[in-house]
Short mmCIF file of C-alpha atoms in Angstrom, two decimals:
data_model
loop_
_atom_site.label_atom_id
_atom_site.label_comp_id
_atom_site.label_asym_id
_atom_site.label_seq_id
_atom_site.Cartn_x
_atom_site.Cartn_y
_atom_site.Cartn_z
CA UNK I 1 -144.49 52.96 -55.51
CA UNK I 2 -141.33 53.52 -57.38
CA UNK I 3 -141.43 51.85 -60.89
CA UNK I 4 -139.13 48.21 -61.42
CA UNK I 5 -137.93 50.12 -64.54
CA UNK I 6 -136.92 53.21 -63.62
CA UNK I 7 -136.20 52.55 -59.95
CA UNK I 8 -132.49 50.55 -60.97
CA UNK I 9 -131.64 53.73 -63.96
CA UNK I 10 -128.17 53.86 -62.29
CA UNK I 11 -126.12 50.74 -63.71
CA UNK I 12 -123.33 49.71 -62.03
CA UNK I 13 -119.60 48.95 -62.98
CA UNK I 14 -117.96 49.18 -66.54
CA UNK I 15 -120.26 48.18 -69.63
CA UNK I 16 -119.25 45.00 -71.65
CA UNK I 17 -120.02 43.81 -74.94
CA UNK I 18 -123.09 41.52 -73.88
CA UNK I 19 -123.82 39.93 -77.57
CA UNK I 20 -126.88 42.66 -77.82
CA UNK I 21 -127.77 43.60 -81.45
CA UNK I 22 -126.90 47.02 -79.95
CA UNK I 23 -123.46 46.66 -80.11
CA UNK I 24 -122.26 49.15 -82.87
CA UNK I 25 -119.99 50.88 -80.62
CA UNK I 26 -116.64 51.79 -81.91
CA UNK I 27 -113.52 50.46 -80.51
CA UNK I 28 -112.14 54.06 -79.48
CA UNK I 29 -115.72 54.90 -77.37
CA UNK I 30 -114.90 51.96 -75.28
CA UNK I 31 -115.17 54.06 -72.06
CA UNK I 32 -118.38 55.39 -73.01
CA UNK I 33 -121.73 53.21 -72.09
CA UNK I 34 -123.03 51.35 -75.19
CA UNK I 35 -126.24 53.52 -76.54
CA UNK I 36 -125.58 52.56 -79.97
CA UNK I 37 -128.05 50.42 -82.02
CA UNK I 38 -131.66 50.52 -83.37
CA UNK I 39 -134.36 50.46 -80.35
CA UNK I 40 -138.20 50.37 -80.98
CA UNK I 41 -141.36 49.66 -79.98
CA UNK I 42 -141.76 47.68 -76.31
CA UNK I 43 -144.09 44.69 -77.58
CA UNK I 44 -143.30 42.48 -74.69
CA UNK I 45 -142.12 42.08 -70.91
CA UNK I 46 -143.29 44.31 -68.49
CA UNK I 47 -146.42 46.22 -68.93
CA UNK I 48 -145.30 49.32 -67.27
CA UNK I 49 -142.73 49.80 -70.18
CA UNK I 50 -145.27 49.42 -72.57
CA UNK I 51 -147.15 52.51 -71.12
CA UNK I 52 -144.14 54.56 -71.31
CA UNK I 53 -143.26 53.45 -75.13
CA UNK I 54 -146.97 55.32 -76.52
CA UNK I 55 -145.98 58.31 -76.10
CA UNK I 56 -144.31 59.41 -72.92
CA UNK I 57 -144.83 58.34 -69.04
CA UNK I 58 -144.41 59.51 -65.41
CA UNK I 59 -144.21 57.86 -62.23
CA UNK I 60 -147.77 59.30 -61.49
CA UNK I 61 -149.35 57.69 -64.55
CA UNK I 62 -147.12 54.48 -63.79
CA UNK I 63 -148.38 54.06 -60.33
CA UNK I 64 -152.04 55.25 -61.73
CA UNK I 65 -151.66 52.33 -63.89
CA UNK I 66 -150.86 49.83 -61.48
CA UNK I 67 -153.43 50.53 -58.78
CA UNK I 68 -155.93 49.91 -61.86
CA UNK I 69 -154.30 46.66 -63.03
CA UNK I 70 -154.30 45.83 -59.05
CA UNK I 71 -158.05 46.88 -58.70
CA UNK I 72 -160.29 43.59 -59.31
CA UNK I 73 -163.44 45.84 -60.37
CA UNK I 74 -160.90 46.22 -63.43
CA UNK I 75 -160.82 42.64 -64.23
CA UNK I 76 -162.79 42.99 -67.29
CA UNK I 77 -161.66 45.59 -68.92
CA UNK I 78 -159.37 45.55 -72.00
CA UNK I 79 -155.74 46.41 -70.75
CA UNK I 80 -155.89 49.22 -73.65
CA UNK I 81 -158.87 51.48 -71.63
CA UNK I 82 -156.80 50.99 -68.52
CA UNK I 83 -153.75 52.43 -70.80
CA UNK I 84 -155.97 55.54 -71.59
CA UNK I 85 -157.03 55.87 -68.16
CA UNK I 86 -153.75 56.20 -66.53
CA UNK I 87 -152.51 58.19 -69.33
CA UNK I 88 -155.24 60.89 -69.33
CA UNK I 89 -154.77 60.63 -65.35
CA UNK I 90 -151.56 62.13 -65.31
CA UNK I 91 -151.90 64.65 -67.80
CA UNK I 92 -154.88 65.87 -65.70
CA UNK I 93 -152.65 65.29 -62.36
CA UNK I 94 -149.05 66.12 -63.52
CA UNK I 95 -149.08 68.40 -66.27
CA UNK I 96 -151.95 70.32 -65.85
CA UNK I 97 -150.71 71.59 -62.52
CA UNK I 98 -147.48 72.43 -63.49
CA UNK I 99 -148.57 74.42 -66.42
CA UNK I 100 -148.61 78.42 -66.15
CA UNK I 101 -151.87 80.06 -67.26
CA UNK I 102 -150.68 80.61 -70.67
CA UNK I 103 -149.40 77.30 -70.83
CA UNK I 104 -153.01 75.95 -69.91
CA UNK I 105 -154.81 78.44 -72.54
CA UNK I 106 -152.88 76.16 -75.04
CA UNK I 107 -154.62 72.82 -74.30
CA UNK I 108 -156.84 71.56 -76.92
CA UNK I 109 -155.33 72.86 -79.94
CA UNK I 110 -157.22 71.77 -82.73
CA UNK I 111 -155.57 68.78 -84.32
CA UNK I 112 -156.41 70.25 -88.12
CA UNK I 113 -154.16 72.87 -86.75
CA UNK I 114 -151.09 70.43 -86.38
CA UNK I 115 -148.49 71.62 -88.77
CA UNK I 116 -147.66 68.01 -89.09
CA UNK I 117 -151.00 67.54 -90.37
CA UNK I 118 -152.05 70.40 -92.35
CA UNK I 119 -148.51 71.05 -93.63
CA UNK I 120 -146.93 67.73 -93.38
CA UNK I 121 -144.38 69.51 -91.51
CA UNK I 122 -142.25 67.50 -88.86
CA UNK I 123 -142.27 67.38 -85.38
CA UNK I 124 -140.56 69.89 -83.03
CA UNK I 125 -137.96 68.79 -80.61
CA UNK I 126 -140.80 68.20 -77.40
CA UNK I 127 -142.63 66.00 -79.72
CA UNK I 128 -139.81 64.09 -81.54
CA UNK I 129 -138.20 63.17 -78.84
CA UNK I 130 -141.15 60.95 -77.63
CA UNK I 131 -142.28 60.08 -81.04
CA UNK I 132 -143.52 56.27 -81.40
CA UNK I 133 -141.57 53.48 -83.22
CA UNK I 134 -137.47 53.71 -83.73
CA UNK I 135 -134.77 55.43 -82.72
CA UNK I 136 -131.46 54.42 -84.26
CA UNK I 137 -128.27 56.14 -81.86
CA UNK I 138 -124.71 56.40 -83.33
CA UNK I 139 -122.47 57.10 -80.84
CA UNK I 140 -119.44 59.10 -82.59
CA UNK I 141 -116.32 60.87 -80.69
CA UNK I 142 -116.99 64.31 -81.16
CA UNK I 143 -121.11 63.24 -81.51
CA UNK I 144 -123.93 61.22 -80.97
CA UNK I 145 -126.51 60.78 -84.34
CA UNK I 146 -130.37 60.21 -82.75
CA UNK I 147 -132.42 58.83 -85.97
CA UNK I 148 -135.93 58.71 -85.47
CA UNK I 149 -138.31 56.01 -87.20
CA UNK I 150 -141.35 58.81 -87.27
CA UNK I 151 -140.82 61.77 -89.64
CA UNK I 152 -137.17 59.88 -90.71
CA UNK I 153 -136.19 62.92 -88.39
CA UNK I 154 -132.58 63.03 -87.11
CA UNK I 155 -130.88 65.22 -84.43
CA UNK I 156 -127.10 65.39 -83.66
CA UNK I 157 -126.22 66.17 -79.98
CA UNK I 158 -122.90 67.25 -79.92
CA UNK I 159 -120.38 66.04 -77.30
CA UNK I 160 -117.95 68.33 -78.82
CA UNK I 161 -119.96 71.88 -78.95
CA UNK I 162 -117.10 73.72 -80.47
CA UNK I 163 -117.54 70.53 -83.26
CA UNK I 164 -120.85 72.25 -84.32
CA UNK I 165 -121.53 74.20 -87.05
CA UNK I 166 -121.58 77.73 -85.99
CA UNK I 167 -125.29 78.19 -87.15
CA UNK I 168 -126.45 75.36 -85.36
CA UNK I 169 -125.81 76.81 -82.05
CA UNK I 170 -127.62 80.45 -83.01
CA UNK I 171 -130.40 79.98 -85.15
CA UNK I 172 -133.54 78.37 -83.34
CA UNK I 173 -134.84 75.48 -84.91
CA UNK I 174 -137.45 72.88 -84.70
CA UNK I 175 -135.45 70.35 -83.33
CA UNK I 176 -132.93 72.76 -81.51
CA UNK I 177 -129.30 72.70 -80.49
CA UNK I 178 -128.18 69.86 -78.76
CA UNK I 179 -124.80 69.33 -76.56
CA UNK I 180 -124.34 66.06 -74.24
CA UNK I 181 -121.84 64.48 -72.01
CA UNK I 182 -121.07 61.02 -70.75
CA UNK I 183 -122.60 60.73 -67.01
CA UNK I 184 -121.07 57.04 -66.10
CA UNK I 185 -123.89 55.14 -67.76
CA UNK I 186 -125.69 57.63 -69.16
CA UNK I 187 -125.98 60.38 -72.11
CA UNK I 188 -126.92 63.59 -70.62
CA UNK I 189 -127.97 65.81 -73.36
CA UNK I 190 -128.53 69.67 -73.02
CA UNK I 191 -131.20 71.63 -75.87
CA UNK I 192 -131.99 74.82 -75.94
CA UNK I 193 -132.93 77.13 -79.40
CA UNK I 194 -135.67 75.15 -80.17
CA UNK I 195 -138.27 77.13 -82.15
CA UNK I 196 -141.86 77.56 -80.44
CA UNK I 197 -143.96 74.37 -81.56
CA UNK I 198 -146.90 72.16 -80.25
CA UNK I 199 -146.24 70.51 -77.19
CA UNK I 200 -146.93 66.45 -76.88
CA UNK I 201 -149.43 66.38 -73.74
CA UNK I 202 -152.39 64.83 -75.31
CA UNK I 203 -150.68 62.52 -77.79
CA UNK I 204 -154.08 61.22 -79.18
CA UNK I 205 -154.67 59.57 -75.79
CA UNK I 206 -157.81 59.16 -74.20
CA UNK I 207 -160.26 60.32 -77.43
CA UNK I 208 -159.09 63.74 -76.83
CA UNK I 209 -156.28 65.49 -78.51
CA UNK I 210 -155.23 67.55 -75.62
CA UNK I 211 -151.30 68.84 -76.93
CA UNK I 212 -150.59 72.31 -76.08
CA UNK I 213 -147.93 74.60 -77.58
CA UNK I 214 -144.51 75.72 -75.44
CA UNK I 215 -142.77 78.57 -76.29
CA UNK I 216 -139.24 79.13 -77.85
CA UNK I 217 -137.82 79.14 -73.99
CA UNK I 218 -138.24 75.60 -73.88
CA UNK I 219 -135.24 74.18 -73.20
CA UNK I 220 -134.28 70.12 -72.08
CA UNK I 221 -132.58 67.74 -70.00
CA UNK I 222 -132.44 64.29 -71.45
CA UNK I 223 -131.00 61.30 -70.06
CA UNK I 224 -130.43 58.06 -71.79
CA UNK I 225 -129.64 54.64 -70.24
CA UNK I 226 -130.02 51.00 -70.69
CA UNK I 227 -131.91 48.76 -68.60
CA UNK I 228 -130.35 46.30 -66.31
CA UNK I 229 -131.20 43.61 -68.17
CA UNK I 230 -129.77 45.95 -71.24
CA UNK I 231 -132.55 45.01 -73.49
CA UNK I 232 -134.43 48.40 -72.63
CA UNK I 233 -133.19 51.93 -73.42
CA UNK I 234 -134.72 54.38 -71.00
CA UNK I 235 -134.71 58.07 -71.43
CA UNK I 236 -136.29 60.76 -68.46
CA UNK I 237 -136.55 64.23 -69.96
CA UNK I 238 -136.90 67.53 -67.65
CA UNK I 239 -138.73 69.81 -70.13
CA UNK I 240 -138.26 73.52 -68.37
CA UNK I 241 -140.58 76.20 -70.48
CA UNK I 242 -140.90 79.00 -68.42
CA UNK I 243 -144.06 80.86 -70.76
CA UNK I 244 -145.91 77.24 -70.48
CA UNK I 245 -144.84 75.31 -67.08
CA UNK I 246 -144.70 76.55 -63.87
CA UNK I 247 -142.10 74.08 -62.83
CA UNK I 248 -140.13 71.67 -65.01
CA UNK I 249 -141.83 68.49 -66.06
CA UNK I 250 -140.15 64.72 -65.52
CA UNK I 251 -141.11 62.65 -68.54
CA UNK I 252 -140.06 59.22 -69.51
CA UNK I 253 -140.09 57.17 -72.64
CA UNK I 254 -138.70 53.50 -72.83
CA UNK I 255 -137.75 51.39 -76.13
CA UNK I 256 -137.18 48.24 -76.68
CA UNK I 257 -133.75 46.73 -78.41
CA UNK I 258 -134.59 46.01 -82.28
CA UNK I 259 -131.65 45.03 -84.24
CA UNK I 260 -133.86 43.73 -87.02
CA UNK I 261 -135.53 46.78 -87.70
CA UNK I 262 -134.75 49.47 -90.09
CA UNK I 263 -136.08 52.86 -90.49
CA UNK I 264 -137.64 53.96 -93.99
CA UNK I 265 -137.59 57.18 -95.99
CA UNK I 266 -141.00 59.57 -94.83
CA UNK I 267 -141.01 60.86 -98.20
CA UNK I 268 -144.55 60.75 -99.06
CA UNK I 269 -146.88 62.93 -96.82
CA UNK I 270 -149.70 64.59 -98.46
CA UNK I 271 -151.32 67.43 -97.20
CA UNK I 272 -155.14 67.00 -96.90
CA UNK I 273 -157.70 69.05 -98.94
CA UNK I 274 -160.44 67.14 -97.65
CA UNK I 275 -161.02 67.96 -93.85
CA UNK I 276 -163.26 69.36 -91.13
CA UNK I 277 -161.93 71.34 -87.69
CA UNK I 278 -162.53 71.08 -84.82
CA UNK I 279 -162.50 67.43 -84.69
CA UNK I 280 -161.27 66.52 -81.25
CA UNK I 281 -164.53 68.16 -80.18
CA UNK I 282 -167.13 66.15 -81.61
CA UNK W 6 -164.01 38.84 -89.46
CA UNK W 7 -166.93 40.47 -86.75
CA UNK W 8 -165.52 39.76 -84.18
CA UNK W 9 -161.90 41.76 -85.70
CA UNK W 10 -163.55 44.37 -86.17
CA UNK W 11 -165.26 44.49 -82.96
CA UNK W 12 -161.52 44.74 -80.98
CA UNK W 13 -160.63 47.23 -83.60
CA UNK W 14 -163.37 49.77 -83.19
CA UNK W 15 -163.36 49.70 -79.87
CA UNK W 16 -159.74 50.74 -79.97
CA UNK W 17 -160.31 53.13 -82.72
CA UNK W 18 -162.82 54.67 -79.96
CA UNK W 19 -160.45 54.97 -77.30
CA UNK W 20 -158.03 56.43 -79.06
CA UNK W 21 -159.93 58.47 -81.69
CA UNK W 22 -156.94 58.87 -84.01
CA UNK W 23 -154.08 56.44 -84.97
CA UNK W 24 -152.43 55.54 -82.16
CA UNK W 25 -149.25 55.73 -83.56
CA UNK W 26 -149.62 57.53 -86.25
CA UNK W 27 -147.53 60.85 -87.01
CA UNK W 28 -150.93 63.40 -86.11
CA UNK W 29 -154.12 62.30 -85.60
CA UNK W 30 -156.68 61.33 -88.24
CA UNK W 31 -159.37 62.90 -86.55
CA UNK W 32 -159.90 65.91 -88.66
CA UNK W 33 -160.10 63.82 -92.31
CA UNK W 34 -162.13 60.88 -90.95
CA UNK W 35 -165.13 60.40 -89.04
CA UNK W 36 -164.08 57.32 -86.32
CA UNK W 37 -167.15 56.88 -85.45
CA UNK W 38 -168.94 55.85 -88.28
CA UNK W 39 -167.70 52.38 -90.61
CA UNK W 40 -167.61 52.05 -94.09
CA UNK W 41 -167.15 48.59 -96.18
CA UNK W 42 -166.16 48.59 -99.94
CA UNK W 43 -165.64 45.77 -102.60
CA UNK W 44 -163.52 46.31 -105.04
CA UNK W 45 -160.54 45.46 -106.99
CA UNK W 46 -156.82 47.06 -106.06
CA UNK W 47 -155.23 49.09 -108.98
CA UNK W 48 -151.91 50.44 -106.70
CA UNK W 49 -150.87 49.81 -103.20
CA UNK W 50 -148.19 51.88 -102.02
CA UNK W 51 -146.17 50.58 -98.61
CA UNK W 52 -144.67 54.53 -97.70
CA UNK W 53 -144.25 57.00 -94.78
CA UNK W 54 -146.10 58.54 -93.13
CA UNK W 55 -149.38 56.68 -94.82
CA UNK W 56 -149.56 53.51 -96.92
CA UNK W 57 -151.96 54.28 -99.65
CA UNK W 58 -154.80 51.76 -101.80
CA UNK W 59 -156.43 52.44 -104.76
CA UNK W 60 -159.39 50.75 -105.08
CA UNK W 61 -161.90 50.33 -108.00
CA UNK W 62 -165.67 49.54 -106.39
CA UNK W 63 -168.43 48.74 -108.77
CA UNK W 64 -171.20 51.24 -107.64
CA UNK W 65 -174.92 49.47 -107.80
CA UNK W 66 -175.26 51.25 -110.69
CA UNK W 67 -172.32 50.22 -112.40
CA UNK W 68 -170.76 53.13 -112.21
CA UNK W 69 -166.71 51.94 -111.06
CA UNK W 70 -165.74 54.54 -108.50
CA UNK W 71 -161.93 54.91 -107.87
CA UNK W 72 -161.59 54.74 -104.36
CA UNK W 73 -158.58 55.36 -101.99
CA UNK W 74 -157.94 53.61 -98.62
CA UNK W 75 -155.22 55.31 -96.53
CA UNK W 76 -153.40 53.25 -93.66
CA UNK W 77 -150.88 53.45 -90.87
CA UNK W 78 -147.43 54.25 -92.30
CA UNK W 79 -144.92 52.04 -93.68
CA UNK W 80 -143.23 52.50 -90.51
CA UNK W 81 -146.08 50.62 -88.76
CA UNK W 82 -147.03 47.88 -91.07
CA UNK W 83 -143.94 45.81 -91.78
CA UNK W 84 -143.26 45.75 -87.62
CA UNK W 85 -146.18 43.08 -88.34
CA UNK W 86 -145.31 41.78 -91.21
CA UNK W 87 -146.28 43.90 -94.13
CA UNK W 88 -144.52 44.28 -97.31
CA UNK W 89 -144.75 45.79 -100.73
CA UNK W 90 -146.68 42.40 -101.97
CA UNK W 91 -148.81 42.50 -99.18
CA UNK W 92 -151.78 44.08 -101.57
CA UNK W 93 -151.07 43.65 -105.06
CA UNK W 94 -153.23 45.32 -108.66
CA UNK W 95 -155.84 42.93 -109.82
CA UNK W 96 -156.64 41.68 -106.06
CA UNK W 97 -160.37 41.39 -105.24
CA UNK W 98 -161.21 42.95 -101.55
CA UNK W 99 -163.49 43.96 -99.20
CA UNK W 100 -162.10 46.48 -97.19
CA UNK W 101 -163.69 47.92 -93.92
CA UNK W 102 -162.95 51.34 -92.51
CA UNK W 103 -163.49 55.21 -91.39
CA UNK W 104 -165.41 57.04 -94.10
CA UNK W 105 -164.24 61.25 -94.36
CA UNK W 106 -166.44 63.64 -92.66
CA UNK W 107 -167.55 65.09 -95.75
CA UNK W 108 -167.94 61.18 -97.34
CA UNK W 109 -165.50 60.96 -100.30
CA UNK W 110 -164.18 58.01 -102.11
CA UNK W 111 -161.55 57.52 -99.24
CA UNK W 112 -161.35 55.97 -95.75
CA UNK W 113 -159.14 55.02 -93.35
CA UNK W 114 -158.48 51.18 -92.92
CA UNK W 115 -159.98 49.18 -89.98
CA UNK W 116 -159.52 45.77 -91.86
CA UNK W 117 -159.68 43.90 -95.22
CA UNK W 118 -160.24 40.15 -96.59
CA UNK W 119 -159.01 39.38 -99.36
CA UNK W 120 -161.42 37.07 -102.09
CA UNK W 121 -160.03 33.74 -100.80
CA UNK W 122 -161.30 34.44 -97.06
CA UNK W 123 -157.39 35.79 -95.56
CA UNK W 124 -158.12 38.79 -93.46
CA UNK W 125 -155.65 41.41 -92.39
CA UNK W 126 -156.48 43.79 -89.56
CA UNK W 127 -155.47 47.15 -88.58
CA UNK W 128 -151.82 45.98 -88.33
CA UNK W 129 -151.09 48.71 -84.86
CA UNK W 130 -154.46 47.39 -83.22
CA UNK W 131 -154.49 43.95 -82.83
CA UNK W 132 -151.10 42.83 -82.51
CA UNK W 133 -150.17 45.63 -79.58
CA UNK W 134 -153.78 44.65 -77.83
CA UNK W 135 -152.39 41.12 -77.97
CA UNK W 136 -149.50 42.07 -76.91
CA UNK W 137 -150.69 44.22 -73.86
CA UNK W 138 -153.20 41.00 -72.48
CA UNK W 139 -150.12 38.84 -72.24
CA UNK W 140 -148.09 41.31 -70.56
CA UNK W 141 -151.34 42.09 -68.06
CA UNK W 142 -151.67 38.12 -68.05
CA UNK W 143 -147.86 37.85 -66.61
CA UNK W 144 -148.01 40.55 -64.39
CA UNK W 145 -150.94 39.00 -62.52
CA UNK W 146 -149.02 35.41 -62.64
CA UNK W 147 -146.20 37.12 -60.80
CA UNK W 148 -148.19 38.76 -58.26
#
């Protein structure tokens, strides 16, 4: 069963301004679909896109989810342990099969072991780019600015690559090197140099911590678009890591439009003193 | 305030760590076990990644133990309605939450009332299991 969401990606005809708090486009980009805005958290409409704004989605974990909403047996059980269920369902039926030997060695990495725990070091690109909460896009004419409410983390994708600073396109880096293009509707963005990092399987789902680690071949295909109704901004990523996956992976991640949000300095991590590991195992 | 708390840990099962927190909590504080202090509030800070309490609690033996109470980020709380006056100095709690693994003065919040009866809960909890029993209730209306 193809998703409502994803199934009608492709929209249709030239963009207008629709009176969306999203509209921050600048006159000159009027050719270019209208990304810009603050988008967050899905906290209402259609359940399906509230599965896909924890963390990430697939079509398998979509359809896993409906078939248990669907089931009657499931009447009485809170909507949240159907949530882990289809999420730990397709990591265990999606990933895990496309995952290379090495790539499966990774699961379970201790969570103390998170350099965004232990170090208070931010995410790498595979997890940033699904992180929870906002995303803030500025679309730009030689750019496009991707703001992140987690870790205050922001990437630039450049639509110009000669625009880039020359080290941005040589050194690896935790969030990587970034160029995109205008696909009719959509931002296609291309990343590659991105520094070997944890990747975001297990994303606290489930009671397990089941994130792996990719290696510093990872490189990504993401592609942003707005819903029909234009309220939704929907991205599907093809992560391609030949060390970890044995084919690429299709993820997906949907926010919500949230003009009256803002995002807030992350300023004030501390790094714990006071902890055990091994954790996830108890 | 049980019944909260119920809906809370339950989630706080499932998920073992903050949901939407920036890493998971897992390896500071013990989810499975609950923790309630009384005490008065010397410094609330609303800041990423973690909103932090300070708490003074009046041991039995009248010993006043400074306690901290570490929450979801800033990032989470004022999505439902948090702000920096939310928890002021010189409030009286009782605040309800994850003790550490190796049982320090700290703990991860679950939920709080404040002396005149006002509770607040685990602000990414309830409101988003709220949120997804209307959304399950509309998708069923529509089928």
């Amino acid at each position: 069963m193809k998703s409502k969401v994803f199934g009608g990606l492709v929209l249709a005809g030239i963009l207008t301004a629709t009176g969306s708090a999203c509209s921050q486009k600048p006159a000159a980009l009027a050719e270019v679909p209208e990304l810009s805005g603050m988008w967050s958290g899905v906290l209402n409409g259609a359940i399906e896109d509230m599965f896909c704004d924890w963390g990430w989605c697939t079509d398998v974990g979509r359809e896993r989810l409906a078939d248990l909403l669907d089931d009657a047996t499931n009447d009485e059980r809170p909507t949240i342990q159907l949530f882990g269920e289809a999420a730990l369902y397709q990591i265990e039926h999606y990933v895990v099969p496309r995952l290379t030997p090495a790539g499966r060695a990774t699961l379970g990495v201790d969570p103390a072991d998170d350099p965004g725990f232990l170090l208070c070091e931010p995410w790498g690109f595979a997890r940033q780019i699904f992180a929870p909460h906002q995303l803030q896009i500025t679309q730009l004419k030689d750019r496009v600015e991707l703001h992140y409410g987690t870790w205050d983390a922001r990437r630039t994708v450049w639509l110009d690559k000669h625009a880039a600073p020359r080290s941005a396109a040589v050194e690896p880096s935790g969030l990587g090197f970034s160029v995109g293009h205008y696909d009719g509707e959509t931002l296609v963005v291309e990343t590659s140099g991105i520094a070997a990092n944890f990747a975001p399987w297990g994303w606290d789902w489930s009671s397990r911590f089941i994130d792996g680690k990719h290696s510093a071949e990872l490189n990504a295909t993401e592609r942003y678009t707005r819903s029909e109704d234009r309220d939704r901004l929907l991205l599907t990523v093809t992560l391609n890591d030949p060390w970890s996956m044995s084919e690429p992976l299709v993820l997906k991640r949907v926010w919500s439009a949230a003009p009256n949000e803002q995002i807030y300095p992350d300023k004030d991590c501390e790094r714990p003193h006071d902890f055990i590991k091994g954790s996830a195992a108890q | 305030m049980k019944a909260t708390l119920t809906v809370a840990a339950t989630a706080m099962l499932l998920f073992t760590g903050a949901i939407h927190a920036h890493h998971s909590t897992t390896p500071v504080y013990d989810s499975k076990r609950i923790v309630t202090k009384t005490g008065v509030v010397t410094q609330f800070k609303l800041v990423n990644p973690h909103a932090t309490l300070k708490l003074d609690v009046a041991e039995e033996d009248g010993k006043v133990v400074p306690w901290i109470v570490e929450f979801d980020g800033r990032v989470n709380l004022t999505r439902f309605g948090w702000d920096d006056d939310t928890l002021k100095p010189g409030d009286r709690i009782t605040v309800t939450g994850n003790p550490t693994h190796s049982d320090s003065p700290r703990m991860f919040f679950i939920e709080l009332e404040r002396s005149d009866g006002t509770q607040l809960g685990r602000a990414m909890i309830d409101p988003t299991v709220d949120a997804l029993e209307e959304a399950r209730r509309k998708r069923a209306a529509q089928k």
